[in-house]
mmCIF file of C-alpha atoms in Angstrom:
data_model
loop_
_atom_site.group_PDB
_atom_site.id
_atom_site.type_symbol
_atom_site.label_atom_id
_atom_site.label_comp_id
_atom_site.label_asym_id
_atom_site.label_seq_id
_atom_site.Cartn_x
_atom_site.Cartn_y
_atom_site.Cartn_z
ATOM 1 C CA UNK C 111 155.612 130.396 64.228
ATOM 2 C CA UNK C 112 156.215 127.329 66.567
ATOM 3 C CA UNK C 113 152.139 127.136 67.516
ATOM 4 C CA UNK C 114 151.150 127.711 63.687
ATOM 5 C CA UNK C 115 153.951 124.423 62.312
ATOM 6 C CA UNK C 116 152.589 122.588 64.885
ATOM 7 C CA UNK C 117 148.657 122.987 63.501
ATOM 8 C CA UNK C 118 150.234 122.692 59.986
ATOM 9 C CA UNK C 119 151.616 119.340 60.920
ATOM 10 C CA UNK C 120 155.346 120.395 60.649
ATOM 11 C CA UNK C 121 157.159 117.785 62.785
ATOM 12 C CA UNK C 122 160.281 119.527 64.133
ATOM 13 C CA UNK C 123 160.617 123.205 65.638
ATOM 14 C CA UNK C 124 164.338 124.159 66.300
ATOM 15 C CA UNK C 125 165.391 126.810 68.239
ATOM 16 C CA UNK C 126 168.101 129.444 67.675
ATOM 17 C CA UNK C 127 171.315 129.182 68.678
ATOM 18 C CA UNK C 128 173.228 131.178 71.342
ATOM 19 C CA UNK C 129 171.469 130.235 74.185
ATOM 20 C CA UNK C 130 171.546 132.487 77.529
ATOM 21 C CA UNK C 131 173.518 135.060 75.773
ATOM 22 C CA UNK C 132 171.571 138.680 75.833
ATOM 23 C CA UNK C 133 172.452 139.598 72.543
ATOM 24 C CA UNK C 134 170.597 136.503 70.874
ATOM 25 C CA UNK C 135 167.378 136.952 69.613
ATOM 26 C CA UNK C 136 166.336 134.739 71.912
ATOM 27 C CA UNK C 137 168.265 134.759 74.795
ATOM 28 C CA UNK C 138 167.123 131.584 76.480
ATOM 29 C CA UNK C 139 166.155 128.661 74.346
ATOM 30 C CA UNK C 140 165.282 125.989 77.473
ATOM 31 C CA UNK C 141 162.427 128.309 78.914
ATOM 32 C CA UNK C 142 161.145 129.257 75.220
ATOM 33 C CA UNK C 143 161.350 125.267 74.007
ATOM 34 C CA UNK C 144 159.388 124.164 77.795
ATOM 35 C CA UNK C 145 156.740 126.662 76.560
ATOM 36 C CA UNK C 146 156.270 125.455 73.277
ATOM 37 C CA UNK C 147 155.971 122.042 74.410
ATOM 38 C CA UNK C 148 153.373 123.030 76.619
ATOM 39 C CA UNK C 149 151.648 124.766 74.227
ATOM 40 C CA UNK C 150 151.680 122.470 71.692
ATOM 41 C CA UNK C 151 150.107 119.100 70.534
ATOM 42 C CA UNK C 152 152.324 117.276 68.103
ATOM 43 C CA UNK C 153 155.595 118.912 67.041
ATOM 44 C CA UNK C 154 158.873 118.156 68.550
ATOM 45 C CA UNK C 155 161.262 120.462 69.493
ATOM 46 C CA UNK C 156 164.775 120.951 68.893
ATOM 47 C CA UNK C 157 168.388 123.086 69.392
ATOM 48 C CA UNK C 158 172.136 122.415 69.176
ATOM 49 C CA UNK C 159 174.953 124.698 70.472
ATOM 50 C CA UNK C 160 177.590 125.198 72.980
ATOM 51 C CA UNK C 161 174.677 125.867 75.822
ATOM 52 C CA UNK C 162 172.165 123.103 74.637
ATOM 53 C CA UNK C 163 168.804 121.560 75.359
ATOM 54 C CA UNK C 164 169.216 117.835 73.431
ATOM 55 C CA UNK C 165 165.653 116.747 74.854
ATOM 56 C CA UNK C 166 162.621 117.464 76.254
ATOM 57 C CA UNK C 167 160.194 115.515 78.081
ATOM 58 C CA UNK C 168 156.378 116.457 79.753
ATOM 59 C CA UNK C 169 155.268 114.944 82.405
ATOM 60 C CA UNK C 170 151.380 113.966 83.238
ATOM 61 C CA UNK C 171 150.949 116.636 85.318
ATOM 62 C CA UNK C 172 152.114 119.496 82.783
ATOM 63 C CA UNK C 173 155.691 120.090 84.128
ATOM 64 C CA UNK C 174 158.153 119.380 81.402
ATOM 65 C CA UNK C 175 162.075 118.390 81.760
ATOM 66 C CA UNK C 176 164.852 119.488 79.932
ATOM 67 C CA UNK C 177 168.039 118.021 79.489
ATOM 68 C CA UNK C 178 171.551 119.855 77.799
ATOM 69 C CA UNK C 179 174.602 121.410 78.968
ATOM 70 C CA UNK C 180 175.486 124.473 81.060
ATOM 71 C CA UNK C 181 178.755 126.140 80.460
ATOM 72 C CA UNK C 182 180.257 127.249 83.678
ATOM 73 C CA UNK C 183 183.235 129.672 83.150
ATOM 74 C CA UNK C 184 184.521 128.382 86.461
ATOM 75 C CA UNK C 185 184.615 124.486 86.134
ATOM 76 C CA UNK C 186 183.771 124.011 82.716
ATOM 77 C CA UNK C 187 180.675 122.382 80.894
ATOM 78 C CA UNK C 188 178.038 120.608 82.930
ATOM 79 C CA UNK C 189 175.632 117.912 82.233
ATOM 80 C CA UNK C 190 172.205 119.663 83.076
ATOM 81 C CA UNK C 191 168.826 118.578 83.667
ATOM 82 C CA UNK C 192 166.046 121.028 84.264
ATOM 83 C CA UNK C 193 162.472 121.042 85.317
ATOM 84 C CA UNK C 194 159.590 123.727 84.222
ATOM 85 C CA UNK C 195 156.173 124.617 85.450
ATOM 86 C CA UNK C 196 153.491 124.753 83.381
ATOM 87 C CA UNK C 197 153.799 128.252 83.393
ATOM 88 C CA UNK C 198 157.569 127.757 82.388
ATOM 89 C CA UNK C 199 158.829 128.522 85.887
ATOM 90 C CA UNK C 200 162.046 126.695 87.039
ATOM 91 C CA UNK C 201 161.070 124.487 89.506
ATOM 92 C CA UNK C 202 164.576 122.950 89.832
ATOM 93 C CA UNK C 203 168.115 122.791 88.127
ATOM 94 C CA UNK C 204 170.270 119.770 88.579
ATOM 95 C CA UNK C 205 174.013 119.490 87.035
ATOM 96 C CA UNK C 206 176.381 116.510 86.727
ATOM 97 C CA UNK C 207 179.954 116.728 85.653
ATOM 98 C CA UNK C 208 182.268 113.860 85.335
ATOM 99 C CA UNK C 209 186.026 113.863 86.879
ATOM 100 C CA UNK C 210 188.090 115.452 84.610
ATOM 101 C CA UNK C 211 188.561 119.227 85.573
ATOM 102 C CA UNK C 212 187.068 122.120 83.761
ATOM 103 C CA UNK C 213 186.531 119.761 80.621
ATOM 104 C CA UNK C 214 185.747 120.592 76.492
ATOM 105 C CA UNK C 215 182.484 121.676 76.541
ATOM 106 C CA UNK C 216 181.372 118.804 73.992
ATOM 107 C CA UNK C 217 182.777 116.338 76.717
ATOM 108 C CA UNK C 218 179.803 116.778 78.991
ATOM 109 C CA UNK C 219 176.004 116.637 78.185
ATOM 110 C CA UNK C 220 173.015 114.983 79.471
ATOM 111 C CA UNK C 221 171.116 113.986 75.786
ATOM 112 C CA UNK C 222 167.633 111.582 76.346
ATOM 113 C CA UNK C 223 165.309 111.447 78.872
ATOM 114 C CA UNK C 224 162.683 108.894 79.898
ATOM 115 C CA UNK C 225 160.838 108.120 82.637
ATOM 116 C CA UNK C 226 160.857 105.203 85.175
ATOM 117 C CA UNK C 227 157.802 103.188 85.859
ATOM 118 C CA UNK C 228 157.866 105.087 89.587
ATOM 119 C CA UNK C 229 157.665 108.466 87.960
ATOM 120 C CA UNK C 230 161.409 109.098 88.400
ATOM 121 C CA UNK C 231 163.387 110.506 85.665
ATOM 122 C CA UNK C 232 167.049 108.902 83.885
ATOM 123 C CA UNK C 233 168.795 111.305 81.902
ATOM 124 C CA UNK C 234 171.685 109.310 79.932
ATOM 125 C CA UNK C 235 174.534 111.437 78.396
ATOM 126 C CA UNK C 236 178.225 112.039 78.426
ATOM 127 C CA UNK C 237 180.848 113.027 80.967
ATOM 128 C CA UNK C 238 184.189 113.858 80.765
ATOM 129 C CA UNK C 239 186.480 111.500 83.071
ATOM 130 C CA UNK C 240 190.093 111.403 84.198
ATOM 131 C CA UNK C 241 191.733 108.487 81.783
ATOM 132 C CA UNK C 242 189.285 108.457 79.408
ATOM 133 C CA UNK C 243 187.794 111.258 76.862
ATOM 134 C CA UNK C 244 184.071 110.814 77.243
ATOM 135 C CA UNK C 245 181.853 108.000 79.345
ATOM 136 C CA UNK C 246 178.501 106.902 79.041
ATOM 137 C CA UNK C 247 176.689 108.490 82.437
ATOM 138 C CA UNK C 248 173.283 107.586 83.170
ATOM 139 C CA UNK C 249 171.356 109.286 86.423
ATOM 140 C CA UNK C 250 168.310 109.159 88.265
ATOM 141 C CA UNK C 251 166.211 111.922 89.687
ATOM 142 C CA UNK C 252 162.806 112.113 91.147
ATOM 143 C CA UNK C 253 160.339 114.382 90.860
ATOM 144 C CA UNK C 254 161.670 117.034 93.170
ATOM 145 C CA UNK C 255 165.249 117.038 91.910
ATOM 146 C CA UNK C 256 167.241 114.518 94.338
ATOM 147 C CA UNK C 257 169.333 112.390 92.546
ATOM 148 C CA UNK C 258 168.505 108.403 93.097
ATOM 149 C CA UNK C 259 171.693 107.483 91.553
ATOM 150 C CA UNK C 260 174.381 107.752 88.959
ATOM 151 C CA UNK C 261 176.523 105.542 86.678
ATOM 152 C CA UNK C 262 178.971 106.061 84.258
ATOM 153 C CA UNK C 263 181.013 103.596 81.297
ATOM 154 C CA UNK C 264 184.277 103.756 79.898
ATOM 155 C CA UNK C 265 184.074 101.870 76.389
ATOM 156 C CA UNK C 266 186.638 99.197 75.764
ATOM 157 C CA UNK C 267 189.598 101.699 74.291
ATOM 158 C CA UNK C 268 188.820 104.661 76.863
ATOM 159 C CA UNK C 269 187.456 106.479 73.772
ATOM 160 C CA UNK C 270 184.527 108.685 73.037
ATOM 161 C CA UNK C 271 181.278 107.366 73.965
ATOM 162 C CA UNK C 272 178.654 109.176 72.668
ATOM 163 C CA UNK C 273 175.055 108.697 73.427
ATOM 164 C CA UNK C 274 172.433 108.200 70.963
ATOM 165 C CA UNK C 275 169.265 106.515 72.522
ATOM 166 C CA UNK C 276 167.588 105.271 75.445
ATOM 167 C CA UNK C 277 165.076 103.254 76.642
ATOM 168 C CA UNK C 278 163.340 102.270 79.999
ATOM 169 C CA UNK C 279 161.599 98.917 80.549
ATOM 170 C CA UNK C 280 158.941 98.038 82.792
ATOM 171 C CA UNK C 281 161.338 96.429 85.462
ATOM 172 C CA UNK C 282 163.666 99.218 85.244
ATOM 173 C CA UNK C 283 166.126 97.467 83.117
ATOM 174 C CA UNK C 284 168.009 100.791 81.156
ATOM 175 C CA UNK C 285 169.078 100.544 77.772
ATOM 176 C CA UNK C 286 171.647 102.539 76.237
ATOM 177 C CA UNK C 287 172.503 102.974 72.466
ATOM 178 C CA UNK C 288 175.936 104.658 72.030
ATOM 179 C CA UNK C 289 178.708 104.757 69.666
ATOM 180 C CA UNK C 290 182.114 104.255 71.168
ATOM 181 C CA UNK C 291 185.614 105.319 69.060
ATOM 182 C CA UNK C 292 183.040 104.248 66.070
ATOM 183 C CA UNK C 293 181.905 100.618 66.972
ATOM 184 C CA UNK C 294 178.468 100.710 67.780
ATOM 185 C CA UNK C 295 177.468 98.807 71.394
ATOM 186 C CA UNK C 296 173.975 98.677 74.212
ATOM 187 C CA UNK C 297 175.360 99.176 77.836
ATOM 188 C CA UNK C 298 172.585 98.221 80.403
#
């Protein structure tokens, strides 16, 4: 259905819900939405859920990223960003989580992706840290997984900072569009 909206000109497949759970229809949403992507020209893809892919991203050599959240029953949610073959392989997982221990699963999520002008990745999100509800966190990977850096923002009232856009300049100059306890603000 995904490969017949897309030559239709539908804009938007979503995905199910229940993701990595066996008795879901479709057990694991990330590998199904990296193959679609791959195998597809113009739609976008989509999901939402308590295991989530927020945002996918190809690269020019066919790999695609995806970036969500992992619920560990351990520690909590995780931040997560994950990278495909073109085959839909898992080349490599990478996982963030702020400082607050084993943390609302809402509180942590890693939510748009762009690339740098080196070919790096920044996945900006939300983490859960100790004095505040949810920061801002913005990372950078390369290509094989290693993490470049990190940063993370507590808004002006130590409220909920939630993520909504991001873009990457030329120079490398990050731009992030949030909401934080309801006023509306850019972090660099």
């Amino acid at each position: 259905l995904a490969l017949l909206a897309d030559e239709l000109g539908f804009d938007v497949v979503w995905a199910v819900e229940h993701h990595f759970y066996n008795y879901s229809f479709c057990p694991d949403n990330t590998e199904w939405l990296a193959s679609i992507v791959a195998r597809t020209k113009r739609v976008d893809v989509g999901t939402a859920g308590f295991q989530a892919s927020y945002s996918v991203l190809p690269d020019g050599a066919g790999s695609t990223y995806v970036a969500g959240r992992l619920i560990d029953p351990l520690v909590g949610a995780k931040g997560a960003l994950v990278k495909f073959d073109t085959a839909g392989n898992v080349l490599w997982t990478a996982t963030h989580q702020g400082t607050a221990p084993n943390s609302t699963y809402f509180y942590e999520g890693l939510e748009s992706l762009a690339f740098t002008a080196s070919g790096n990745v920044r996945a900006a999100g939300g983490c859960a840290n100790l004095g505040a509800l949810r920061d801002l966190s913005l990372l950078e990977y390369t290509p094989a997984g290693q993490l470049v850096w990190q940063a993370s923002w507590d808004g002006p009232v130590h409220g909920f900072e939630t993520e909504l856009g991001m873009r990457v300049e030329a120079d490398g100059t990050t731009t992030v569009l949030c909401t934080t306890s309801y006023a509306t603000v850019t972090q660099p």
